[in-house]
Amino acid sequence: MSPVLRLDTVTRVHGSGETEVQALRGISFSAHAGELVAVMGPSGSGKSTLLTIAGGLDSPTAGTVTVEGTDLGSLGQAGRARMRRTSIGYVFQGFNLVPALTAAENVALPRELDGESARRARAAALAALEEVGIADLADRFPDDMSGGQQQRVAIARAVVGSRRLILADEPTGALDSETGEEVLRLLRARCDAGAAGVLVTHEARHAAWADRVVFLRDGVVVDESGSAPVERLLDEEPAL
Amino acid sequence: MSVKLALLALLETEPMYGYQLRVEFEGRTGSTWPLNVGQVYTTLTRLERDGLVEPAAGDEQQDAGGQDEDGRSQQRYRLTDAGRDEVAAWFTTPVSRTQPARDELAIKVALAVTVPGVDVGTLIQRQRTASMAALQDYTRLKRRAGESDGDLAWSLVLDSLVFAAEAEIRWLDHCEARVRRAARERATTRPAAAEQQTARSQEAGR
């Protein structure tokens, strides 16, 4: 099966000459449907650059990024923007909701921008809010919600419609540990339902929700950790 | 901690047989710390000697100290008043943090940075990958835990393992950063040392 997201020897250089910084050095990486991949690393390791490039918010200096079989580099500005509205969901640490819009309007926004009728966009938004468990808050404004509720709205916005790639940049950063866990449960559920997820985090406890954890150092993948299916874990005799 | 206090605490609910205590203990802690049934019986014998538990009334005449084929006591135990006090004291007193248990990983890293020829970076990286895999396993088990009271107990035990593994990974990240910084500092002082070395060998050659 072809991956939903594929980065092939991606390099990203910021600046040039003396001030040149290689944020990513030839990274290859992919995320398949049904899979949640965590990217861990200290600040400056390139993990946020990796996510912005995967989401088409930034372009690689060399290498290719493929989303749902489409090479982002082959698209123009408008084509990439369209990909972001239809195929890629982005969840930020700071939620990034529009304060003047209600929860439902925030979630419906990308659909409406994509030319869908207001009624249909709202219906899709309500379904997405339902999925993250806050259908009853549809007409609230972000300022009248807790951080955890706002992040749920942001997740609903990232998954609304049929987007299969969810990119999350420290989505639990501003939340307490239990609320943060709820957010991960939602991301996990979405991936279990067939989406591909990439989670950037510096917290091991959150990365542990992923199927694979990729460790980044200075723009290169230094290690990867997967784990045995839980069935096998339970069948094993406890070590005495 | 001895299993003594855990068994006493379980008997607070109702009188129980030895095997039943084992099942209850493992049910609540998810078999994280397997209890050997022999250990349960020895502990019960000691607790009875110390006056903290006693055979439950009604079981005495019936079994009259009878034993099963394994020689195990077939009676139920219940708490005495002294036993009940002991349980209450346990739950109201913080666990004491005396001398830290010997931590193989901390000792290994401490030795790795001092013994010549050890690749500390690789050591840390391998350990982190292994700890991460364990953390992923605990998290998967946690996702399976449901909402009942027994599941809550187990889920909290898993959380404890999760937080401990997380702390270990954070500590490893910290070690890695410090080791790298130390290596950079050595690298900046080394050229000077190397020059001295060359000067000295030239001197000797003359």
GROMACS .gro file of C-alpha atoms in nm:
model
  446
    1MET     CA    1   0.000   0.000   0.000
    2SER     CA    2   0.137   0.340  -0.088
    3PRO     CA    3   0.189   0.578   0.204
    4VAL     CA    4  -0.036   0.880   0.257
    5LEU     CA    5   0.273   1.091   0.324
    6ARG     CA    6   0.616   1.033   0.183
    7LEU     CA    7   0.931   1.240   0.223
    8ASP     CA    8   1.216   1.131  -0.002
    9THR     CA    9   1.568   1.250   0.088
   10VAL     CA   10   1.439   1.589   0.194
   11THR     CA   11   1.690   1.861   0.272
   12ARG     CA   12   1.600   2.205   0.393
   13VAL     CA   13   1.860   2.477   0.420
   14HIS     CA   14   1.779   2.809   0.583
   15GLY     CA   15   1.994   3.109   0.488
   16SER     CA   16   2.319   3.086   0.296
   17GLY     CA   17   2.691   3.138   0.331
   18GLU     CA   18   2.811   3.199   0.687
   19THR     CA   19   2.462   3.188   0.837
   20GLU     CA   20   2.355   2.874   0.651
   21VAL     CA   21   2.166   2.628   0.868
   22GLN     CA   22   2.080   2.277   0.752
   23ALA     CA   23   1.750   2.210   0.927
   24LEU     CA   24   1.696   1.875   0.754
   25ARG     CA   25   1.968   1.667   0.589
   26GLY     CA   26   1.834   1.410   0.346
   27ILE     CA   27   1.544   1.276   0.548
   28SER     CA   28   1.329   0.993   0.414
   29PHE     CA   29   1.017   0.919   0.602
   30SER     CA   30   0.664   0.799   0.541
   31ALA     CA   31   0.331   0.757   0.716
   32HIS     CA   32   0.074   0.503   0.603
   33ALA     CA   33  -0.304   0.500   0.647
   34GLY     CA   34  -0.393   0.378   0.995
   35GLU     CA   35  -0.056   0.471   1.133
   36LEU     CA   36   0.045   0.734   1.388
   37VAL     CA   37   0.411   0.828   1.373
   38ALA     CA   38   0.573   1.042   1.640
   39VAL     CA   39   0.876   1.258   1.571
   40MET     CA   40   1.084   1.339   1.875
   41GLY     CA   41   1.386   1.555   1.918
   42PRO     CA   42   1.525   1.851   2.108
   43SER     CA   43   1.467   2.205   1.985
   44GLY     CA   44   1.670   2.269   1.674
   45SER     CA   45   1.660   1.906   1.567
   46GLY     CA   46   1.444   1.989   1.266
   47LYS     CA   47   1.119   1.834   1.381
   48SER     CA   48   0.903   2.140   1.325
   49THR     CA   49   1.062   2.202   0.985
   50LEU     CA   50   0.979   1.845   0.893
   51LEU     CA   51   0.615   1.900   0.978
   52THR     CA   52   0.579   2.232   0.793
   53ILE     CA   53   0.735   2.071   0.487
   54ALA     CA   54   0.507   1.768   0.513
   55GLY     CA   55   0.211   2.004   0.531
   56GLY     CA   56   0.313   2.207   0.227
   57LEU     CA   57   0.362   2.520   0.441
   58ASP     CA   58   0.728   2.524   0.346
   59SER     CA   59   0.920   2.371   0.053
   60PRO     CA   60   1.229   2.151   0.068
   61THR     CA   61   1.559   2.275  -0.073
   62ALA     CA   62   1.607   1.928  -0.225
   63GLY     CA   63   1.406   1.607  -0.227
   64THR     CA   64   1.035   1.539  -0.276
   65VAL     CA   65   0.724   1.540  -0.061
   66THR     CA   66   0.432   1.328  -0.177
   67VAL     CA   67   0.086   1.347  -0.023
   68GLU     CA   68  -0.179   1.099  -0.139
   69GLY     CA   69   0.037   1.026  -0.442
   70THR     CA   70   0.072   1.391  -0.546
   71ASP     CA   71   0.418   1.549  -0.550
   72LEU     CA   72   0.371   1.880  -0.366
   73GLY     CA   73   0.667   2.026  -0.556
   74SER     CA   74   0.482   1.981  -0.886
   75LEU     CA   75   0.195   2.200  -0.764
   76GLY     CA   76   0.179   2.575  -0.775
   77GLN     CA   77   0.094   2.795  -0.481
   78ALA     CA   78  -0.280   2.755  -0.543
   79GLY     CA   79  -0.256   2.380  -0.588
   80ARG     CA   80  -0.070   2.342  -0.261
   81ALA     CA   81  -0.324   2.558  -0.080
   82ARG     CA   82  -0.598   2.336  -0.219
   83MET     CA   83  -0.414   2.024  -0.096
   84ARG     CA   84  -0.395   2.180   0.248
   85ARG     CA   85  -0.768   2.241   0.253
   86THR     CA   86  -0.871   1.903   0.120
   87SER     CA   87  -0.608   1.646   0.217
   88ILE     CA   88  -0.400   1.778   0.505
   89GLY     CA   89  -0.520   1.859   0.856
   90TYR     CA   90  -0.293   2.063   1.081
   91VAL     CA   91  -0.316   2.085   1.462
   92PHE     CA   92  -0.104   2.348   1.633
   93GLN     CA   93   0.008   2.387   1.991
   94GLY     CA   94  -0.166   2.724   2.016
   95PHE     CA   95  -0.495   2.592   1.865
   96ASN     CA   96  -0.502   2.880   1.608
   97LEU     CA   97  -0.878   2.918   1.608
   98VAL     CA   98  -1.040   3.231   1.469
   99PRO     CA   99  -1.175   3.407   1.781
  100ALA     CA  100  -1.461   3.582   1.598
  101LEU     CA  101  -1.603   3.251   1.471
  102THR     CA  102  -1.795   2.989   1.667
  103ALA     CA  103  -1.661   2.635   1.702
  104ALA     CA  104  -1.877   2.514   1.412
  105GLU     CA  105  -1.777   2.810   1.192
  106ASN     CA  106  -1.408   2.749   1.263
  107VAL     CA  107  -1.442   2.387   1.160
  108ALA     CA  108  -1.654   2.469   0.855
  109LEU     CA  109  -1.412   2.737   0.732
  110PRO     CA  110  -1.178   2.518   0.525
  111ARG     CA  111  -1.478   2.351   0.359
  112GLU     CA  112  -1.637   2.681   0.272
  113LEU     CA  113  -1.307   2.815   0.138
  114ASP     CA  114  -1.301   2.510  -0.078
  115GLY     CA  115  -1.629   2.614  -0.234
  116GLU     CA  116  -1.871   2.397  -0.042
  117SER     CA  117  -2.213   2.545   0.038
  118ALA     CA  118  -2.249   2.693   0.386
  119ARG     CA  119  -2.516   2.439   0.477
  120ARG     CA  120  -2.314   2.138   0.373
  121ALA     CA  121  -1.999   2.277   0.535
  122ARG     CA  122  -2.186   2.325   0.861
  123ALA     CA  123  -2.322   1.971   0.849
  124ALA     CA  124  -1.970   1.837   0.798
  125ALA     CA  125  -1.845   2.058   1.082
  126LEU     CA  126  -2.113   1.931   1.320
  127ALA     CA  127  -2.025   1.571   1.234
  128ALA     CA  128  -1.658   1.642   1.306
  129LEU     CA  129  -1.742   1.812   1.638
  130GLU     CA  130  -1.957   1.514   1.726
  131GLU     CA  131  -1.662   1.286   1.658
  132VAL     CA  132  -1.442   1.474   1.904
  133GLY     CA  133  -1.718   1.472   2.162
  134ILE     CA  134  -1.819   1.840   2.174
  135ALA     CA  135  -2.124   1.864   1.949
  136ASP     CA  136  -2.295   2.059   2.227
  137LEU     CA  137  -2.036   2.339   2.205
  138ALA     CA  138  -2.088   2.404   1.832
  139ASP     CA  139  -2.213   2.760   1.879
  140ARG     CA  140  -1.963   2.868   2.143
  141PHE     CA  141  -1.678   3.107   2.071
  142PRO     CA  142  -1.320   2.994   2.143
  143ASP     CA  143  -1.280   3.241   2.430
  144ASP     CA  144  -1.568   3.074   2.613
  145MET     CA  145  -1.403   2.732   2.603
  146SER     CA  146  -1.130   2.562   2.803
  147GLY     CA  147  -0.795   2.484   2.641
  148GLY     CA  148  -0.890   2.119   2.604
  149GLN     CA  149  -1.218   2.209   2.433
  150GLN     CA  150  -1.042   2.451   2.197
  151GLN     CA  151  -0.794   2.183   2.101
  152ARG     CA  152  -1.083   1.948   2.028
  153VAL     CA  153  -1.226   2.210   1.794
  154ALA     CA  154  -0.884   2.238   1.629
  155ILE     CA  155  -0.875   1.861   1.583
  156ALA     CA  156  -1.226   1.862   1.439
  157ARG     CA  157  -1.109   2.130   1.193
  158ALA     CA  158  -0.810   1.914   1.102
  159VAL     CA  159  -1.021   1.607   1.032
  160VAL     CA  160  -1.334   1.762   0.880
  161GLY     CA  161  -1.426   1.613   0.545
  162SER     CA  162  -1.223   1.326   0.416
  163ARG     CA  163  -0.871   1.440   0.498
  164ARG     CA  164  -0.647   1.146   0.565
  165LEU     CA  165  -0.325   1.319   0.673
  166ILE     CA  166  -0.317   1.478   1.017
  167LEU     CA  167  -0.011   1.672   1.121
  168ALA     CA  168   0.010   1.775   1.485
  169ASP     CA  169   0.276   2.007   1.621
  170GLU     CA  170   0.304   1.973   2.002
  171PRO     CA  171  -0.078   1.956   2.023
  172THR     CA  172  -0.070   1.886   2.396
  173GLY     CA  173   0.186   2.152   2.483
  174ALA     CA  174  -0.057   2.395   2.642
  175LEU     CA  175  -0.270   2.134   2.819
  176ASP     CA  176  -0.252   1.954   3.153
  177SER     CA  177  -0.157   1.586   3.149
  178GLU     CA  178  -0.508   1.439   3.156
  179THR     CA  179  -0.650   1.677   2.894
  180GLY     CA  180  -0.341   1.617   2.684
  181GLU     CA  181  -0.408   1.247   2.700
  182GLU     CA  182  -0.764   1.300   2.575
  183VAL     CA  183  -0.623   1.484   2.272
  184LEU     CA  184  -0.391   1.193   2.199
  185ARG     CA  185  -0.677   0.949   2.237
  186LEU     CA  186  -0.864   1.143   1.966
  187LEU     CA  187  -0.567   1.153   1.730
  188ARG     CA  188  -0.511   0.785   1.790
  189ALA     CA  189  -0.877   0.705   1.722
  190ARG     CA  190  -0.864   0.901   1.398
  191CYS     CA  191  -0.559   0.706   1.286
  192ASP     CA  192  -0.718   0.377   1.390
  193ALA     CA  193  -1.009   0.481   1.166
  194GLY     CA  194  -0.776   0.504   0.866
  195ALA     CA  195  -0.596   0.839   0.874
  196ALA     CA  196  -0.219   0.877   0.872
  197GLY     CA  197  -0.091   1.092   1.157
  198VAL     CA  198   0.239   1.261   1.228
  199LEU     CA  199   0.285   1.392   1.579
  200VAL     CA  200   0.575   1.617   1.667
  201THR     CA  201   0.646   1.626   2.038
  202HIS     CA  202   0.927   1.649   2.288
  203GLU     CA  203   0.733   1.447   2.544
  204ALA     CA  204   0.807   1.076   2.544
  205ARG     CA  205   0.480   1.000   2.720
  206HIS     CA  206   0.288   1.145   2.428
  207ALA     CA  207   0.510   0.997   2.160
  208ALA     CA  208   0.433   0.659   2.314
  209TRP     CA  209   0.081   0.672   2.166
  210ALA     CA  210   0.237   0.633   1.823
  211ASP     CA  211   0.304   0.311   1.634
  212ARG     CA  212   0.651   0.432   1.548
  213VAL     CA  213   0.872   0.689   1.711
  214VAL     CA  214   1.137   0.859   1.501
  215PHE     CA  215   1.422   1.035   1.680
  216LEU     CA  216   1.567   1.341   1.508
  217ARG     CA  217   1.904   1.495   1.587
  218ASP     CA  218   2.053   1.782   1.388
  219GLY     CA  219   1.829   1.717   1.091
  220VAL     CA  220   1.885   1.344   1.058
  221VAL     CA  221   1.690   1.042   1.182
  222VAL     CA  222   1.912   0.876   1.439
  223ASP     CA  223   1.683   0.600   1.547
  224GLU     CA  224   1.339   0.453   1.522
  225SER     CA  225   1.137   0.260   1.772
  226GLY     CA  226   0.839   0.044   1.689
  227SER     CA  227   0.686  -0.210   1.917
  228ALA     CA  228   0.542  -0.557   1.912
  229PRO     CA  229   0.165  -0.591   1.883
  230VAL     CA  230   0.008  -0.576   2.226
  231GLU     CA  231  -0.135  -0.928   2.185
  232ARG     CA  232   0.212  -1.069   2.188
  233LEU     CA  233   0.300  -0.863   2.491
  234LEU     CA  234   0.010  -1.006   2.688
  235ASP     CA  235   0.081  -1.363   2.588
  236GLU     CA  236   0.437  -1.346   2.704
  237GLU     CA  237   0.514  -1.499   3.040
  238PRO     CA  238   0.611  -1.229   3.284
  239ALA     CA  239   0.984  -1.228   3.346
  240LEU     CA  240   1.055  -1.331   3.702
  241MET     CA  241   0.783  -0.274   5.053
  242SER     CA  242   0.680  -0.615   5.177
  243VAL     CA  243   0.362  -0.779   5.051
  244LYS     CA  244   0.247  -0.773   5.410
  245LEU     CA  245   0.076  -0.436   5.391
  246ALA     CA  246  -0.085  -0.510   5.056
  247LEU     CA  247  -0.239  -0.831   5.191
  248LEU     CA  248  -0.363  -0.657   5.505
  249ALA     CA  249  -0.519  -0.384   5.293
  250LEU     CA  250  -0.698  -0.641   5.075
  251LEU     CA  251  -0.841  -0.811   5.386
  252GLU     CA  252  -1.003  -0.481   5.478
  253THR     CA  253  -1.272  -0.564   5.218
  254GLU     CA  254  -1.364  -0.909   5.348
  255PRO     CA  255  -1.208  -1.228   5.489
  256MET     CA  256  -1.025  -1.418   5.213
  257TYR     CA  257  -0.838  -1.738   5.136
  258GLY     CA  258  -0.470  -1.721   5.051
  259TYR     CA  259  -0.515  -1.795   4.680
  260GLN     CA  260  -0.792  -1.539   4.667
  261LEU     CA  261  -0.558  -1.273   4.804
  262ARG     CA  262  -0.314  -1.348   4.528
  263VAL     CA  263  -0.583  -1.319   4.261
  264GLU     CA  264  -0.709  -0.991   4.404
  265PHE     CA  265  -0.359  -0.844   4.428
  266GLU     CA  266  -0.274  -0.930   4.071
  267GLY     CA  267  -0.614  -0.818   3.946
  268ARG     CA  268  -0.555  -0.470   4.085
  269THR     CA  269  -0.196  -0.433   3.978
  270GLY     CA  270  -0.230  -0.606   3.640
  271SER     CA  271   0.020  -0.883   3.723
  272THR     CA  272   0.289  -0.618   3.713
  273TRP     CA  273   0.448  -0.764   4.024
  274PRO     CA  274   0.359  -1.134   4.017
  275LEU     CA  275   0.301  -1.282   4.364
  276ASN     CA  276   0.403  -1.635   4.434
  277VAL     CA  277   0.135  -1.825   4.624
  278GLY     CA  278   0.390  -1.969   4.868
  279GLN     CA  279   0.489  -1.614   4.956
  280VAL     CA  280   0.126  -1.535   5.035
  281TYR     CA  281   0.094  -1.827   5.275
  282THR     CA  282   0.423  -1.757   5.454
  283THR     CA  283   0.323  -1.396   5.494
  284LEU     CA  284  -0.019  -1.493   5.632
  285THR     CA  285   0.146  -1.725   5.884
  286ARG     CA  286   0.369  -1.441   5.999
  287LEU     CA  287   0.080  -1.197   6.016
  288GLU     CA  288  -0.116  -1.443   6.228
  289ARG     CA  289   0.183  -1.486   6.459
  290ASP     CA  290   0.204  -1.109   6.498
  291GLY     CA  291  -0.166  -1.087   6.580
  292LEU     CA  292  -0.260  -0.883   6.271
  293VAL     CA  293  -0.487  -1.147   6.112
  294GLU     CA  294  -0.681  -1.443   6.248
  295PRO     CA  295  -0.878  -1.730   6.100
  296ALA     CA  296  -1.224  -1.608   6.006
  297ALA     CA  297  -1.497  -1.727   6.243
  298GLY     CA  298  -1.701  -2.019   6.110
  299ASP     CA  299  -1.411  -2.158   5.910
  300GLU     CA  300  -1.238  -2.301   6.216
  301GLN     CA  301  -1.466  -2.587   6.310
  302GLN     CA  302  -1.540  -2.664   5.947
  303ASP     CA  303  -1.180  -2.707   5.840
  304ALA     CA  304  -1.021  -2.759   6.179
  305GLY     CA  305  -0.690  -2.645   6.041
  306GLY     CA  306  -0.736  -2.876   5.745
  307GLN     CA  307  -0.490  -2.858   5.460
  308ASP     CA  308  -0.519  -2.926   5.090
  309GLU     CA  309  -0.295  -3.170   4.905
  310ASP     CA  310  -0.022  -2.906   4.876
  311GLY     CA  311  -0.019  -2.867   5.252
  312ARG     CA  312  -0.177  -2.526   5.230
  313SER     CA  313  -0.417  -2.392   5.482
  314GLN     CA  314  -0.775  -2.401   5.362
  315GLN     CA  315  -0.897  -2.123   5.580
  316ARG     CA  316  -1.004  -1.772   5.530
  317TYR     CA  317  -0.830  -1.493   5.717
  318ARG     CA  318  -0.967  -1.172   5.853
  319LEU     CA  319  -0.810  -0.862   6.006
  320THR     CA  320  -0.777  -0.821   6.381
  321ASP     CA  321  -0.817  -0.474   6.532
  322ALA     CA  322  -0.440  -0.440   6.537
  323GLY     CA  323  -0.434  -0.536   6.168
  324ARG     CA  324  -0.696  -0.276   6.090
  325ASP     CA  325  -0.486  -0.011   6.267
  326GLU     CA  326  -0.185  -0.116   6.063
  327VAL     CA  327  -0.378  -0.067   5.737
  328ALA     CA  328  -0.507   0.272   5.846
  329ALA     CA  329  -0.154   0.379   5.940
  330TRP     CA  330  -0.022   0.266   5.600
  331PHE     CA  331  -0.277   0.467   5.406
  332THR     CA  332  -0.223   0.781   5.612
  333THR     CA  333   0.157   0.779   5.612
  334PRO     CA  334   0.365   0.877   5.307
  335VAL     CA  335   0.592   0.613   5.162
  336SER     CA  336   0.939   0.684   5.293
  337ARG     CA  337   1.206   0.773   5.041
  338THR     CA  338   1.513   0.638   5.208
  339GLN     CA  339   1.826   0.547   5.022
  340PRO     CA  340   1.760   0.528   4.645
  341ALA     CA  341   1.746   0.175   4.514
  342ARG     CA  342   2.051   0.077   4.312
  343ASP     CA  343   1.982   0.193   3.959
  344GLU     CA  344   2.172  -0.011   3.702
  345LEU     CA  345   2.126   0.246   3.426
  346ALA     CA  346   2.250   0.541   3.633
  347ILE     CA  347   2.551   0.337   3.742
  348LYS     CA  348   2.616   0.224   3.385
  349VAL     CA  349   2.611   0.579   3.249
  350ALA     CA  350   2.828   0.707   3.534
  351LEU     CA  351   3.085   0.441   3.452
  352ALA     CA  352   3.052   0.485   3.076
  353VAL     CA  353   3.155   0.851   3.094
  354THR     CA  354   3.461   0.765   3.303
  355VAL     CA  355   3.581   0.433   3.161
  356PRO     CA  356   3.788   0.499   2.845
  357GLY     CA  357   3.671   0.375   2.506
  358VAL     CA  358   3.294   0.359   2.571
  359ASP     CA  359   3.068   0.510   2.303
  360VAL     CA  360   2.838   0.695   2.541
  361GLY     CA  361   2.626   0.844   2.261
  362THR     CA  362   2.536   0.503   2.123
  363LEU     CA  363   2.475   0.366   2.470
  364ILE     CA  364   2.228   0.645   2.545
  365GLN     CA  365   2.058   0.614   2.208
  366ARG     CA  366   2.008   0.237   2.238
  367GLN     CA  367   1.875   0.272   2.587
  368ARG     CA  368   1.637   0.545   2.482
  369THR     CA  369   1.499   0.336   2.198
  370ALA     CA  370   1.447   0.043   2.436
  371SER     CA  371   1.280   0.260   2.700
  372MET     CA  372   1.063   0.416   2.432
  373ALA     CA  373   0.949   0.072   2.314
  374ALA     CA  374   0.857  -0.016   2.673
  375LEU     CA  375   0.671   0.313   2.706
  376GLN     CA  376   0.479   0.236   2.386
  377ASP     CA  377   0.386  -0.105   2.525
  378TYR     CA  378   0.255   0.041   2.852
  379THR     CA  379   0.055   0.296   2.656
  380ARG     CA  380  -0.104   0.025   2.443
  381LEU     CA  381  -0.201  -0.169   2.754
  382LYS     CA  382  -0.344   0.150   2.899
  383ARG     CA  383  -0.559   0.208   2.593
  384ARG     CA  384  -0.710  -0.132   2.655
  385ALA     CA  385  -0.796  -0.069   3.015
  386GLY     CA  386  -1.165   0.005   3.056
  387GLU     CA  387  -1.355   0.216   3.302
  388SER     CA  388  -1.440  -0.024   3.589
  389ASP     CA  389  -1.285   0.017   3.936
  390GLY     CA  390  -1.049  -0.273   3.887
  391ASP     CA  391  -0.941  -0.123   3.555
  392LEU     CA  392  -0.888   0.212   3.725
  393ALA     CA  393  -0.648   0.048   3.971
  394TRP     CA  394  -0.456  -0.122   3.693
  395SER     CA  395  -0.460   0.184   3.473
  396LEU     CA  396  -0.304   0.390   3.755
  397VAL     CA  397  -0.032   0.129   3.800
  398LEU     CA  398   0.036   0.153   3.426
  399ASP     CA  399   0.046   0.533   3.457
  400SER     CA  400   0.312   0.492   3.723
  401LEU     CA  401   0.522   0.281   3.484
  402VAL     CA  402   0.455   0.532   3.205
  403PHE     CA  403   0.573   0.829   3.411
  404ALA     CA  404   0.881   0.640   3.532
  405ALA     CA  405   0.978   0.545   3.175
  406GLU     CA  406   0.918   0.903   3.064
  407ALA     CA  407   1.143   1.031   3.341
  408GLU     CA  408   1.412   0.786   3.233
  409ILE     CA  409   1.392   0.908   2.872
  410ARG     CA  410   1.407   1.272   2.981
  411TRP     CA  411   1.707   1.195   3.194
  412LEU     CA  412   1.874   1.020   2.897
  413ASP     CA  413   1.807   1.327   2.678
  414HIS     CA  414   1.964   1.538   2.950
  415CYS     CA  415   2.269   1.308   2.971
  416GLU     CA  416   2.308   1.321   2.594
  417ALA     CA  417   2.299   1.701   2.588
  418ARG     CA  418   2.554   1.725   2.868
  419VAL     CA  419   2.786   1.467   2.716
  420ARG     CA  420   2.773   1.650   2.383
  421ARG     CA  421   2.847   1.981   2.550
  422ALA     CA  422   3.140   1.829   2.735
  423ALA     CA  423   3.271   1.686   2.405
  424ARG     CA  424   3.244   2.029   2.239
  425GLU     CA  425   3.432   2.189   2.525
  426ARG     CA  426   3.702   1.927   2.497
  427ALA     CA  427   3.726   1.986   2.123
  428THR     CA  428   3.787   2.359   2.172
  429THR     CA  429   4.062   2.301   2.428
  430ARG     CA  430   4.221   2.013   2.240
  431PRO     CA  431   4.394   2.207   1.954
  432ALA     CA  432   4.600   2.391   2.215
  433ALA     CA  433   4.687   2.065   2.385
  434ALA     CA  434   4.778   1.909   2.049
  435GLU     CA  435   5.014   2.197   1.970
  436GLN     CA  436   5.191   2.150   2.297
  437GLN     CA  437   5.216   1.780   2.221
  438THR     CA  438   5.376   1.849   1.879
  439ALA     CA  439   5.615   2.102   2.028
  440ARG     CA  440   5.718   1.850   2.289
  441SER     CA  441   5.778   1.568   2.039
  442GLN     CA  442   5.981   1.801   1.815
  443GLU     CA  443   6.188   1.890   2.119
  444ALA     CA  444   6.244   1.523   2.193
  445GLY     CA  445   6.338   1.457   1.826
  446ARG     CA  446   6.608   1.717   1.833
   0.00000   0.00000   0.00000
